[in-house]
Short mmCIF file of C-alpha atoms and ligand atoms in Angstrom, two decimals:
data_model
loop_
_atom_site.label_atom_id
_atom_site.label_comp_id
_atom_site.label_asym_id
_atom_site.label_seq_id
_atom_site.Cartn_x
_atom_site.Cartn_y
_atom_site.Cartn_z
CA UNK A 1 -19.65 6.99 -14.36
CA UNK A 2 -16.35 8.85 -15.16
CA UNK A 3 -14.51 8.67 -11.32
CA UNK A 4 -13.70 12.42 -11.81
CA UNK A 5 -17.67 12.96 -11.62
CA UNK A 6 -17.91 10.57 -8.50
CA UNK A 7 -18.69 11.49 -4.85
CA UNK A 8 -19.46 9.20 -2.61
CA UNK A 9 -22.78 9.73 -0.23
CA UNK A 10 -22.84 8.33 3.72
CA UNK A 11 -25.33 8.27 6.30
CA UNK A 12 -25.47 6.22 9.54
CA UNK A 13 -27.50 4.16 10.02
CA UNK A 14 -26.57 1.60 12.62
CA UNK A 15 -24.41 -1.22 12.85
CA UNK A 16 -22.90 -3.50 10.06
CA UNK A 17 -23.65 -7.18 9.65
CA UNK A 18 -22.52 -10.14 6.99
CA UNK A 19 -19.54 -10.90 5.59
CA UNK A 20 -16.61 -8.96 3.56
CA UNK A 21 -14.21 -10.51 1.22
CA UNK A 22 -10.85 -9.28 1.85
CA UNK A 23 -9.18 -8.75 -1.41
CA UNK A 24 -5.56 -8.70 -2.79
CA UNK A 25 -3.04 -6.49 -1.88
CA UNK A 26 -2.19 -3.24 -3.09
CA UNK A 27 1.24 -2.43 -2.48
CA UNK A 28 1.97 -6.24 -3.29
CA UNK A 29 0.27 -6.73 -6.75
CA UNK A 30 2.26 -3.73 -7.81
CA UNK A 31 5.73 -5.05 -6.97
CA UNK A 32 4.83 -8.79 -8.14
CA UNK A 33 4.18 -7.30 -11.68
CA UNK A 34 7.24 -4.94 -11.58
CA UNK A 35 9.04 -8.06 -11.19
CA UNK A 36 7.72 -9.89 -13.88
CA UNK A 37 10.36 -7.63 -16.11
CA UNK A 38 12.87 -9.55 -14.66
CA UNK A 39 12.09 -13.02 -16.51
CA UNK A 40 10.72 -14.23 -20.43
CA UNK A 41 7.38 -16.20 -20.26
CA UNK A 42 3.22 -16.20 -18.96
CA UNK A 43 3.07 -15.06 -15.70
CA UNK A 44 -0.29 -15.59 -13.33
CA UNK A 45 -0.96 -13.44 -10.51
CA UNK A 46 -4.52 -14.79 -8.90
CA UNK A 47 -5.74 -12.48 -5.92
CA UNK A 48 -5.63 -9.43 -7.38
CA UNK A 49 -7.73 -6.25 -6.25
CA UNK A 50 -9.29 -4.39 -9.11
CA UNK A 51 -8.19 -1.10 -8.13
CA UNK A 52 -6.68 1.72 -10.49
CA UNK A 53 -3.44 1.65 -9.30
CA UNK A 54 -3.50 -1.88 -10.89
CA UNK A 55 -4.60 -0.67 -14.21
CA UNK A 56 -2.20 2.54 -14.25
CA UNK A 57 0.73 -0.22 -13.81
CA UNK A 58 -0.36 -2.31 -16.63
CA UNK A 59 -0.56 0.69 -18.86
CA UNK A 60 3.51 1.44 -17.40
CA UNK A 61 4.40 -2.19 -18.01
CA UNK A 62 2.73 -2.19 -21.34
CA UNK A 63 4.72 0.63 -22.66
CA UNK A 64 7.53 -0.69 -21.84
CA UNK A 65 6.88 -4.05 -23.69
CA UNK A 66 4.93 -6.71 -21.36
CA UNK A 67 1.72 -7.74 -22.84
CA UNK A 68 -1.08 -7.81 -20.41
CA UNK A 69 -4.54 -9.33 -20.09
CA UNK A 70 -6.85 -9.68 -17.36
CA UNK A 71 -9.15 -13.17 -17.88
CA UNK A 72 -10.96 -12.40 -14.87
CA UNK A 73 -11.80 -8.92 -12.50
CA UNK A 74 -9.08 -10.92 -9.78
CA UNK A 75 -5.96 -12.64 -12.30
CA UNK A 76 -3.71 -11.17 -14.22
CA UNK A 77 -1.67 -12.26 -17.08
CA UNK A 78 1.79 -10.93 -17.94
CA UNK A 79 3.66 -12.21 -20.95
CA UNK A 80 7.34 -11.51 -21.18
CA UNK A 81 9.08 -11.70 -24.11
CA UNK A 82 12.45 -9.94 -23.57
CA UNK A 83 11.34 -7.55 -25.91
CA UNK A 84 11.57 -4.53 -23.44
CA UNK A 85 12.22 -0.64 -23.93
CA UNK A 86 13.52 0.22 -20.20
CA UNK A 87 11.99 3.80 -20.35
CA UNK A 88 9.22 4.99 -17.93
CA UNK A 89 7.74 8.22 -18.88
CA UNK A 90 6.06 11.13 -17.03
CA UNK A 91 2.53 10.42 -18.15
CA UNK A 92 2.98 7.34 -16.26
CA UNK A 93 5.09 7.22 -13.18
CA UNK A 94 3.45 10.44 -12.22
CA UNK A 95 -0.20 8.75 -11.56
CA UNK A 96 1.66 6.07 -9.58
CA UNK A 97 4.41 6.11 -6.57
CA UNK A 98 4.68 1.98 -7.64
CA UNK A 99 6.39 2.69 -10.86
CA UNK A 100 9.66 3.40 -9.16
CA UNK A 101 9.68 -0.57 -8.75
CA UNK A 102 10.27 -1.03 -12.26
CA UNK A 103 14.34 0.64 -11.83
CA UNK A 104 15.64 -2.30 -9.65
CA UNK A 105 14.59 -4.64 -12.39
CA UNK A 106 14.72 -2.87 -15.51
CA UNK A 107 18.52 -2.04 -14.77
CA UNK A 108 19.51 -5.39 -13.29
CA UNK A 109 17.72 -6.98 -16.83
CA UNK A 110 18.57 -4.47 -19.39
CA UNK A 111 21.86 -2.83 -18.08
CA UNK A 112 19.94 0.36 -18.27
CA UNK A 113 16.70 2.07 -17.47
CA UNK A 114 15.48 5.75 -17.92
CA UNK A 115 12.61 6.58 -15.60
CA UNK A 116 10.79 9.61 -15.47
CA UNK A 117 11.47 10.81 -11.10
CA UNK A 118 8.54 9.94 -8.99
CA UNK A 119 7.12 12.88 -7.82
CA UNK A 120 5.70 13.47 -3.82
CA UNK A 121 2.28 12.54 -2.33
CA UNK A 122 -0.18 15.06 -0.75
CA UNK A 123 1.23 14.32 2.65
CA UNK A 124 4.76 14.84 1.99
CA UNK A 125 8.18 14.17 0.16
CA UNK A 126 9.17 10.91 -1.00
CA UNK A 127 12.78 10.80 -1.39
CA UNK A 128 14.33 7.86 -3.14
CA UNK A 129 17.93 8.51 -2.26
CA UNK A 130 18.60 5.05 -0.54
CA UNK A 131 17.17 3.29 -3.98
CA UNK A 132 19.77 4.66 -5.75
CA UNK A 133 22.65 4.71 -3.41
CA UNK A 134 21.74 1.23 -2.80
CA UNK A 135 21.97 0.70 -6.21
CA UNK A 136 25.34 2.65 -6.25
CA UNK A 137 27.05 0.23 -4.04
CA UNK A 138 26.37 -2.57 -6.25
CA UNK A 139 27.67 -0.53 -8.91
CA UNK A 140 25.00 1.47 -11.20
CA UNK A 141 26.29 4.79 -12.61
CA UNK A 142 23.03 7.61 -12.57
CA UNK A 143 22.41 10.90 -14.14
CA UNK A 144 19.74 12.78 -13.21
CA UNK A 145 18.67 15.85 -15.91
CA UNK A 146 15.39 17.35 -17.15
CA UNK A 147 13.21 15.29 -14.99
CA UNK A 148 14.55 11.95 -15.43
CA UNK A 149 17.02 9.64 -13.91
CA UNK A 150 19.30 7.45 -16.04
CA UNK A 151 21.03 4.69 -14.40
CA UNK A 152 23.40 2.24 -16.05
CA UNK A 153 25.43 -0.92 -14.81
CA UNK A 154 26.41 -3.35 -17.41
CA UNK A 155 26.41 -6.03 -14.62
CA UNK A 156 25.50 -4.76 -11.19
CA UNK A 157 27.40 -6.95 -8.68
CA UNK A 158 26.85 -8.56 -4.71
CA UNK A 159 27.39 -5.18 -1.99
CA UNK A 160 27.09 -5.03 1.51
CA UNK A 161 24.40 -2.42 2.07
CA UNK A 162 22.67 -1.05 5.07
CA UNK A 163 19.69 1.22 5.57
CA UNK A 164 19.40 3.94 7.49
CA UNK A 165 16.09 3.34 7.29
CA UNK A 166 14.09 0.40 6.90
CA UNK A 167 12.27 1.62 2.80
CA UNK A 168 9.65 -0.29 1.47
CA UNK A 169 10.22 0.70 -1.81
CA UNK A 170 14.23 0.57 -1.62
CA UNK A 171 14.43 -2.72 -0.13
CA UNK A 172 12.35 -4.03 -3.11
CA UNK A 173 14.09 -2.17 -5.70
CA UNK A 174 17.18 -3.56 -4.29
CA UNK A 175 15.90 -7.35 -3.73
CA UNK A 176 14.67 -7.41 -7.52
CA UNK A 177 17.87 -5.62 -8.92
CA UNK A 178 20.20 -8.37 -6.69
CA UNK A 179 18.00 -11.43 -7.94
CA UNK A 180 20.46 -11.04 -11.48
CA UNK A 181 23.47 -9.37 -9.72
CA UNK A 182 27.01 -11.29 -9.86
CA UNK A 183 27.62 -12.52 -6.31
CA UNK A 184 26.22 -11.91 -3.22
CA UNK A 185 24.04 -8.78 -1.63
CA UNK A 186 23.47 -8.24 1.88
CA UNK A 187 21.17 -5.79 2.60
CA UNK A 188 20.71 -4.86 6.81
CA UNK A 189 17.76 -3.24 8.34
CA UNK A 190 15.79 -4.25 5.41
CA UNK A 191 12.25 -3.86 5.69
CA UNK A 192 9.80 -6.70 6.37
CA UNK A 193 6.25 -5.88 5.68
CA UNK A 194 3.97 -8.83 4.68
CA UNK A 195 4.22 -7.22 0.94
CA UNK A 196 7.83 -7.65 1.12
CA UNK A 197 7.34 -11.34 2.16
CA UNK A 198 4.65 -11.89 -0.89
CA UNK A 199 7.43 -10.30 -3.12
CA UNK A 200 10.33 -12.70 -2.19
CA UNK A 201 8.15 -15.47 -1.65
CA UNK A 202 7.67 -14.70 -6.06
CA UNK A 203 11.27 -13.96 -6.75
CA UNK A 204 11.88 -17.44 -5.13
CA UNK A 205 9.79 -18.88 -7.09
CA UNK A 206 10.90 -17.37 -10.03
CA UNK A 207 14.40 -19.50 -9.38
CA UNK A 208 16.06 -16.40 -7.09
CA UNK A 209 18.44 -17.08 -3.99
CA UNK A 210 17.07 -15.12 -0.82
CA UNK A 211 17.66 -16.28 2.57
CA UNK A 212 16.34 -14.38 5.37
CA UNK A 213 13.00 -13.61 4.15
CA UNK A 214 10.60 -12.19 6.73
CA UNK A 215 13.64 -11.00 8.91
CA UNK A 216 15.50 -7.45 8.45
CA UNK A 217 18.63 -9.46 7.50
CA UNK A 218 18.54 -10.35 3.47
CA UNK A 219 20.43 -12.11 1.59
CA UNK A 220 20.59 -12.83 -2.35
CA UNK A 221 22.65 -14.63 -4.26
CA UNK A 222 22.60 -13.38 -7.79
CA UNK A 223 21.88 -15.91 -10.72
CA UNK A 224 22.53 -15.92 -14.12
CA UNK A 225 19.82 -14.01 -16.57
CA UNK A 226 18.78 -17.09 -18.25
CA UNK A 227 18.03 -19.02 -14.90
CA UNK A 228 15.01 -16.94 -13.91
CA UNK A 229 11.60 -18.22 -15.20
CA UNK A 230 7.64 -16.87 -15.17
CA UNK A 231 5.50 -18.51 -11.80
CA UNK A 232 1.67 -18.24 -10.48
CA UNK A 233 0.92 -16.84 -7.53
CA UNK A 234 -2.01 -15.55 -5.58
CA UNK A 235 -1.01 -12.07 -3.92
CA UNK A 236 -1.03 -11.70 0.12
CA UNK A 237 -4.35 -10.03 1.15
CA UNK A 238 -4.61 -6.90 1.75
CA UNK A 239 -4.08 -5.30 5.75
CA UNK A 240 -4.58 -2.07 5.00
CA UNK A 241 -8.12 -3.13 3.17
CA UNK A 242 -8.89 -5.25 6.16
CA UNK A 243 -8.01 -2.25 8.67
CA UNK A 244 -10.66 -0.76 7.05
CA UNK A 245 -13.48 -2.51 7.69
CA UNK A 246 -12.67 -3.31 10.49
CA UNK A 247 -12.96 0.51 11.70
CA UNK A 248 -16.16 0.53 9.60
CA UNK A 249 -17.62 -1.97 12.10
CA UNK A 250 -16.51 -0.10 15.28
CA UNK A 251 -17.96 3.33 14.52
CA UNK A 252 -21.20 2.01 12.84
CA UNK A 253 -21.14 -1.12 15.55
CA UNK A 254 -22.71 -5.15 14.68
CA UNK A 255 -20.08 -7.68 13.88
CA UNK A 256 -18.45 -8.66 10.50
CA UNK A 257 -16.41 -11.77 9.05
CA UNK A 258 -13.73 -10.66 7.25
CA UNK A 259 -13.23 -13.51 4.65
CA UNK A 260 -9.50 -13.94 3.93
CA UNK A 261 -7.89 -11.25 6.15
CA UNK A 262 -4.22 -12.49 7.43
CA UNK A 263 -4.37 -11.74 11.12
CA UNK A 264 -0.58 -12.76 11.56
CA UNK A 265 0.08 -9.99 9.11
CA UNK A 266 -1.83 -7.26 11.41
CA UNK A 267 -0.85 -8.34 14.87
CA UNK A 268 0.12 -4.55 16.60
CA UNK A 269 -2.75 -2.89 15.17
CA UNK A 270 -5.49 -5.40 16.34
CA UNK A 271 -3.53 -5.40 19.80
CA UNK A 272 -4.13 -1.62 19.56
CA UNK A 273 -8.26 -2.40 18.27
CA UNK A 274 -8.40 -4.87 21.31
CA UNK A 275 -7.34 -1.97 23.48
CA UNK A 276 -9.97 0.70 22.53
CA UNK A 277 -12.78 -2.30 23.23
CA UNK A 278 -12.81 -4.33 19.80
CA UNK A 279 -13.73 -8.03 20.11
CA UNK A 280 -11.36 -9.77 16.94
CA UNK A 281 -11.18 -13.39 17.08
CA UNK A 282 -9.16 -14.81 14.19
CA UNK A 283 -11.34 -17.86 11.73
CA UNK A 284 -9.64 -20.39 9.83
CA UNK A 285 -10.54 -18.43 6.85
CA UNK A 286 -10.23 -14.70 8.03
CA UNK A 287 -11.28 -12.60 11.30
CA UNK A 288 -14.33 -11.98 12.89
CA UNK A 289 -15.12 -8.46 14.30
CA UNK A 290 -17.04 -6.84 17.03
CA UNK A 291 -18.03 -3.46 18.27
CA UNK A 292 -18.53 -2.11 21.95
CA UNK A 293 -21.20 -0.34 22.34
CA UNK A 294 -18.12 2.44 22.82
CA UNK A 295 -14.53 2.88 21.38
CA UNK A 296 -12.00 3.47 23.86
CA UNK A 297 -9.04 5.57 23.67
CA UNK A 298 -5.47 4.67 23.37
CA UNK A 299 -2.46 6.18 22.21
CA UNK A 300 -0.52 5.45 18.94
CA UNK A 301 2.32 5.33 17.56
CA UNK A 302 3.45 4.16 13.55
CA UNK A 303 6.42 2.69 12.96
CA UNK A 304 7.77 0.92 9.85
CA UNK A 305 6.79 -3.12 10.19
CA UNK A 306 5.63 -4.97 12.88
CA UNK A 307 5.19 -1.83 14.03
CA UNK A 308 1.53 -0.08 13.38
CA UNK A 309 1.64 1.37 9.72
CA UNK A 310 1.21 4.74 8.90
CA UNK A 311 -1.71 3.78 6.05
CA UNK A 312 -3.16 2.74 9.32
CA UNK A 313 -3.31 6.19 10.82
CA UNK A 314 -6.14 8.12 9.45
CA UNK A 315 -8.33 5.50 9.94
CA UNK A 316 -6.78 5.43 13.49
CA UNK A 317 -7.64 9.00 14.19
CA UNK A 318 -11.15 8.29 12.36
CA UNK A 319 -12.11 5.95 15.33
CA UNK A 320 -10.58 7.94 18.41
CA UNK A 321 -12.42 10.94 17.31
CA UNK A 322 -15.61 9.13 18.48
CA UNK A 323 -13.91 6.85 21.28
CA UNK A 324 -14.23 7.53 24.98
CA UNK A 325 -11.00 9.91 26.14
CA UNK A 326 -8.47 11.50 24.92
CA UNK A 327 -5.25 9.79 22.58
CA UNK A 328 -2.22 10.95 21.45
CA UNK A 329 -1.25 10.08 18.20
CA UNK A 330 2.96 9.81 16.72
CA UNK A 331 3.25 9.67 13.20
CA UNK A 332 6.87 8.45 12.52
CA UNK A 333 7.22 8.26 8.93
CA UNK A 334 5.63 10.92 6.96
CA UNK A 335 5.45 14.09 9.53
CA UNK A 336 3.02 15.70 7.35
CA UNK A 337 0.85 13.40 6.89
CA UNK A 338 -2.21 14.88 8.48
CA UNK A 339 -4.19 16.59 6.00
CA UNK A 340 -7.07 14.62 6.66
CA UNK A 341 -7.30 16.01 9.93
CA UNK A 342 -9.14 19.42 8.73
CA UNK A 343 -11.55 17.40 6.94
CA UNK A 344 -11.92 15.28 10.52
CA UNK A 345 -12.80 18.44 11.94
CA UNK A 346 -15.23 19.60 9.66
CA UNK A 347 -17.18 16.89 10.69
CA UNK A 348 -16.90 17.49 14.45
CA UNK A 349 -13.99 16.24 15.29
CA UNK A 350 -11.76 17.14 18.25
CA UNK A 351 -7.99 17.21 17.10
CA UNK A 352 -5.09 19.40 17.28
CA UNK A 353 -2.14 18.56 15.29
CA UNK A 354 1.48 19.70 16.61
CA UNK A 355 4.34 18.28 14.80
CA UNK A 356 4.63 14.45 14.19
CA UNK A 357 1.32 14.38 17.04
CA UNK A 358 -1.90 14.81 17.06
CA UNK A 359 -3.96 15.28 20.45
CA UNK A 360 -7.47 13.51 19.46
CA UNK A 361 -10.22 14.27 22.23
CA UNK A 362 -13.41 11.64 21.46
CA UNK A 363 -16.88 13.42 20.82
CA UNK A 364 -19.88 11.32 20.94
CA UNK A 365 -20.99 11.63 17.09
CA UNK A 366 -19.28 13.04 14.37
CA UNK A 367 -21.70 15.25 12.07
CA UNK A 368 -22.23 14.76 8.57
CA UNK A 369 -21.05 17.10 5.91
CA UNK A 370 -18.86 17.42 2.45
CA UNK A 371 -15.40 16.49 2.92
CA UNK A 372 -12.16 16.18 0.47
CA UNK A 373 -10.53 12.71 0.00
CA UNK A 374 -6.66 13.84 -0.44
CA UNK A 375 -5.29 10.38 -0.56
CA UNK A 376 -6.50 6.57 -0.77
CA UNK A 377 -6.02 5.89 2.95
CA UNK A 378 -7.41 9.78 3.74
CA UNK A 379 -10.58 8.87 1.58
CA UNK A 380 -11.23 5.70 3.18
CA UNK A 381 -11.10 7.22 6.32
CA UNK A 382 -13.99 9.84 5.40
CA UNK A 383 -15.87 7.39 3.96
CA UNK A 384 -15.85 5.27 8.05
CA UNK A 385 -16.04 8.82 9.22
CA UNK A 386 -19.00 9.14 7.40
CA UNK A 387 -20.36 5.92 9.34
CA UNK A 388 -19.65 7.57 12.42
CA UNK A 389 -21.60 11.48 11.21
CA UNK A 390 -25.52 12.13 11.67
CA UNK A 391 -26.97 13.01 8.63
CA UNK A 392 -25.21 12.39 5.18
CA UNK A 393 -21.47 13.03 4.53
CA UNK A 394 -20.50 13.61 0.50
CA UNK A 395 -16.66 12.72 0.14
CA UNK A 396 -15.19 13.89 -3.27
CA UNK A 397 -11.76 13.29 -4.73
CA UNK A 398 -12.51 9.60 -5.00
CA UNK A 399 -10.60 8.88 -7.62
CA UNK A 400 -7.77 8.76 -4.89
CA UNK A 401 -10.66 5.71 -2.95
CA UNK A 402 -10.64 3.82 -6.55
CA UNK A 403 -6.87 3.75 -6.59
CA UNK A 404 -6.81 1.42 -3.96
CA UNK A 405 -9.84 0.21 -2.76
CA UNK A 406 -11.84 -2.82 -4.59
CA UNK A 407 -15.26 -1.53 -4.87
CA UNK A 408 -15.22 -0.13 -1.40
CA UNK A 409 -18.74 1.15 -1.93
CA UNK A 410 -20.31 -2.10 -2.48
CA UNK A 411 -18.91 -4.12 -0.05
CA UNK A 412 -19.93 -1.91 2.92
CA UNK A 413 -23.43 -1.38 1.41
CA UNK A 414 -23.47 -5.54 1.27
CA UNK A 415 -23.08 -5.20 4.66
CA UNK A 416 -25.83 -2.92 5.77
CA UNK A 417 -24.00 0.61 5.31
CA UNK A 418 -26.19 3.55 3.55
CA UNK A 419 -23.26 4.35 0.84
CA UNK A 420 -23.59 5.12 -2.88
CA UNK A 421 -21.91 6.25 -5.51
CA UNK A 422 -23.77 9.71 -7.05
CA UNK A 423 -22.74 12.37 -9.69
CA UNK A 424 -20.59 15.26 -8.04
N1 EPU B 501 12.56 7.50 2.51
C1 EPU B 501 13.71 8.22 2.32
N2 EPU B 501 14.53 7.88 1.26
C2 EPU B 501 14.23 6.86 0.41
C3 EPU B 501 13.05 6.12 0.62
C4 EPU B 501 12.22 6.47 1.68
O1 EPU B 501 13.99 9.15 3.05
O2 EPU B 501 15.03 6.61 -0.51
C5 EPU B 501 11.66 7.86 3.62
C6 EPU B 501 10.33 8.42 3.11
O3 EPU B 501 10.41 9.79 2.83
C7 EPU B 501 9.40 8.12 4.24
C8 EPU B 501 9.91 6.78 4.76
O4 EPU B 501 11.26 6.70 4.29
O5 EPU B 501 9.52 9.08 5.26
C9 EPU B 501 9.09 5.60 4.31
O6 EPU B 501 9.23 5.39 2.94
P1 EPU B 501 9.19 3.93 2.25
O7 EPU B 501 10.25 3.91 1.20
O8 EPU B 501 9.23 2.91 3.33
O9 EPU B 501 7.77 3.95 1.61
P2 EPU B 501 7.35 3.73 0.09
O10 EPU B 501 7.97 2.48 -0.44
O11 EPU B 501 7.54 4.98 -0.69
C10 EPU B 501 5.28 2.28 0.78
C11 EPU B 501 3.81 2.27 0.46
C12 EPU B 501 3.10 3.40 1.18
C13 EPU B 501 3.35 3.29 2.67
C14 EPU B 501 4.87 3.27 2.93
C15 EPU B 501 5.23 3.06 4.39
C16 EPU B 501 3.74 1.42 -1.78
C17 EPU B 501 3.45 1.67 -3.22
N3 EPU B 501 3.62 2.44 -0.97
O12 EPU B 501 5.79 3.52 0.27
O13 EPU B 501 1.71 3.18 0.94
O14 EPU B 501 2.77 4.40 3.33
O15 EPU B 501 5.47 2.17 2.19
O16 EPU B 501 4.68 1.88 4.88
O17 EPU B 501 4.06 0.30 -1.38
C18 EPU B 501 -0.49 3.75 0.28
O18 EPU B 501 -0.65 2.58 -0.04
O19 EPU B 501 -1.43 4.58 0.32
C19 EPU B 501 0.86 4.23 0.61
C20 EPU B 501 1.18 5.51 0.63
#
């Protein structure tokens, strides 16, 4: 069924039971196959979610010369052969915030790039000023006209660079342009998110220098083009995904074994879970999850890695809505990024929103009805909201689920949920 025409349809109906496989992650499997520009040959990245966001960056990285094939729902192949055309249009990098990873490597490889400029999100402004500063220091020249930046270094070279801000998307762009650079970069306050990790963890084994992996000190000594080669890897699962069930479980209730899920990678939020009354006990091959009869209330706060994550929050909010008490929530990184919250309150809910905060006082039962998915993480919070809701909750807009959720639908109805897919 064409997503457009999707809603999806909730009811409760009492607690969750089985098992959930944990899949690949999103904001990984993006960067990994940015950064297959970077070197000629068959690349093989196992682990990978079969989302939309996955597809919309093969269509990118096919246009501008990678060939791309997908032997199984979870692998994907990338062949490079050098033949590249470093141009990212507007039909493109407008369905996905990911395709500003292709400049660090594009313009490190080619000596040039011209990409279309990313445009915002429904919950705010996404600047990319410390990309291209960043990339200033180590000596790209940009324009910016008619909707697109041009940037252009014939070599970029080592620089000494530090954030203001620990970016996600900056320290990668700068990481993958370095790789090729002449000489040394050192890049402070870099961010360290387990995606970040997954992506060095590739570059090294694509032949690149970087020391200080996993620590907001990096640094990369540059090689020459011709010393970079394709690798296999298997992507780092996904948190965010994991997050999600494991709210699922603690508004519906009944315990769930979350195949694969990296506790290490999640170790604030579950101390936060623990704290409103979840039971997680980590497996050899995942994390096993159990409701109280009763969510508590605690307060929250995101911050950029280890601290909680702000794709965390709605979900967050989802589950104090029904917990005992009253939380205060601090959104550090994307002040408006609480659209959801109307839709929470639709169904019940008892928020008020002030700034960066939101004041969440927990009702008993949320109460089903249709509600508006504005982003992936906002969707997937509906959709647990919808666990929590007498009667049936429709969520629309889920073509913003499918962009980063692996067949979200089917895994909680494996599980015992009363979900399904029906024609807006
Ligand atoms: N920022 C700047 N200037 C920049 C870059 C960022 O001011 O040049 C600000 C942003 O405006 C924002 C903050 O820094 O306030 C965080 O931005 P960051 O660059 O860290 O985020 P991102 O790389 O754009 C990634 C994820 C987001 C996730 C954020 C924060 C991907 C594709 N996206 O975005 O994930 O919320 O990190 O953890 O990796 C999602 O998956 O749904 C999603 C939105």
């Amino acid at each position: 069924m064409p997503e457009a025409e999707c809603c999806i349809t909730v009811r409760n109906i009492g607690p969750l039971q089985g098992e959930v496989f944990v899949p690949g992650a999103k904001n990984a499997v993006l960067k990994l196959m940015a950064a297959s520009l970077l070197a000629d040959g068959v690349f093989e990245i196992a682990n990978v979610p079969d989302i939309a966001d996955v597809t919309i960056m093969s269509e990118l990285l096919t246009a501008i010369g990678l060939r791309i094939h997908r032997p199984e729902p979870d692998t994907v192949v990338i062949e490079n052969t050098g033949d590249l055309t470093p141009v990212a249009p507007y039909e493109l990098v407008e369905r996905i915030r990911a395709s500003i990873n292709v400049l660090g490597p594009l313009l490190t490889r080619c000596g040039h790039v011209r990409l279309s400029m990313p445009g915002g999100d429904d919950f705010g402004a996404r600047p990319i000023d410390l990309h291209v500063k960043g990339l200033e220091a180590m000596g790209a020249e940009f324009k910016f006209a008619h909707g697109y930046l041009e940037a252009t270094a014939e070599r970029l070279h080592g620089a000494h660079i530090t954030f203001d801000f620990p970016s996600v998307g900056a320290t990668e762009n700068l990481v993958t342009a370095a790789v090729l650079a002449d000489g040394v970069t050192i890049i402070d306050n870099a961010a360290r998110e387990p995606e970040i990790i997954d992506l060095c963890n590739f570059l090294v084994k694509m032949g690149a220098r970087i020391e200080g992996i996993g620590t907001s000190h990096l640094r990369v000594t540059g090689v020459e083009r011709g010393r970079l080669h394709a690798c296999s890897h298997e992507t780092v699962p996904d948190r965010i995904q994991a997050a999600t069930y494991i709210a699922a479980c603690a508004v519906a209730g009944g315990e769930l074994d979350l195949l694969n899920a990296q506790p290490t990678h999640m170790a604030m939020v579950l101390a936060r879970f623990r704290d409103m009354g979840m039971e997680l006990t980590p497996l050899p091959y995942g994390l096993r999850v159990a409701a109280p009869d009763r969510l508590r209330s605690t307060d929250v706060a995101t911050l950029p890695y280890p601290g909680i994550a702000t794709d965390y929050k709605p979900l967050i909010i989802t589950m104090l809505s029904v917990a005992e008490g009253v939380a205060i929530v601090t959104e550090n990184l994307y002040p408006g990024r609480f659209r959801y919250v109307e839709e929470l309150q639709r169904l019940g809910a008892d928020i008020r929103t002030d700034g960066h905060h939101a004041v969440v006082r927990g009702v008993p039962r949320l109460s089903g009805a249709p509600v508006k998915s504005h982003d992936i993480r906002a969707g997937a919070a509906m959709v647990v909201a919808g666990l929590a809701a007498e009667g049936t909750t429709t969520i629309s807009g889920v073509h913003h689920i499918d962009r980063g959720y692996d067949d979200l639908v089917g895994r909680l109805r494996a599980v015992g949920a009363d979900i399904e897919r029906v024609p807006a």
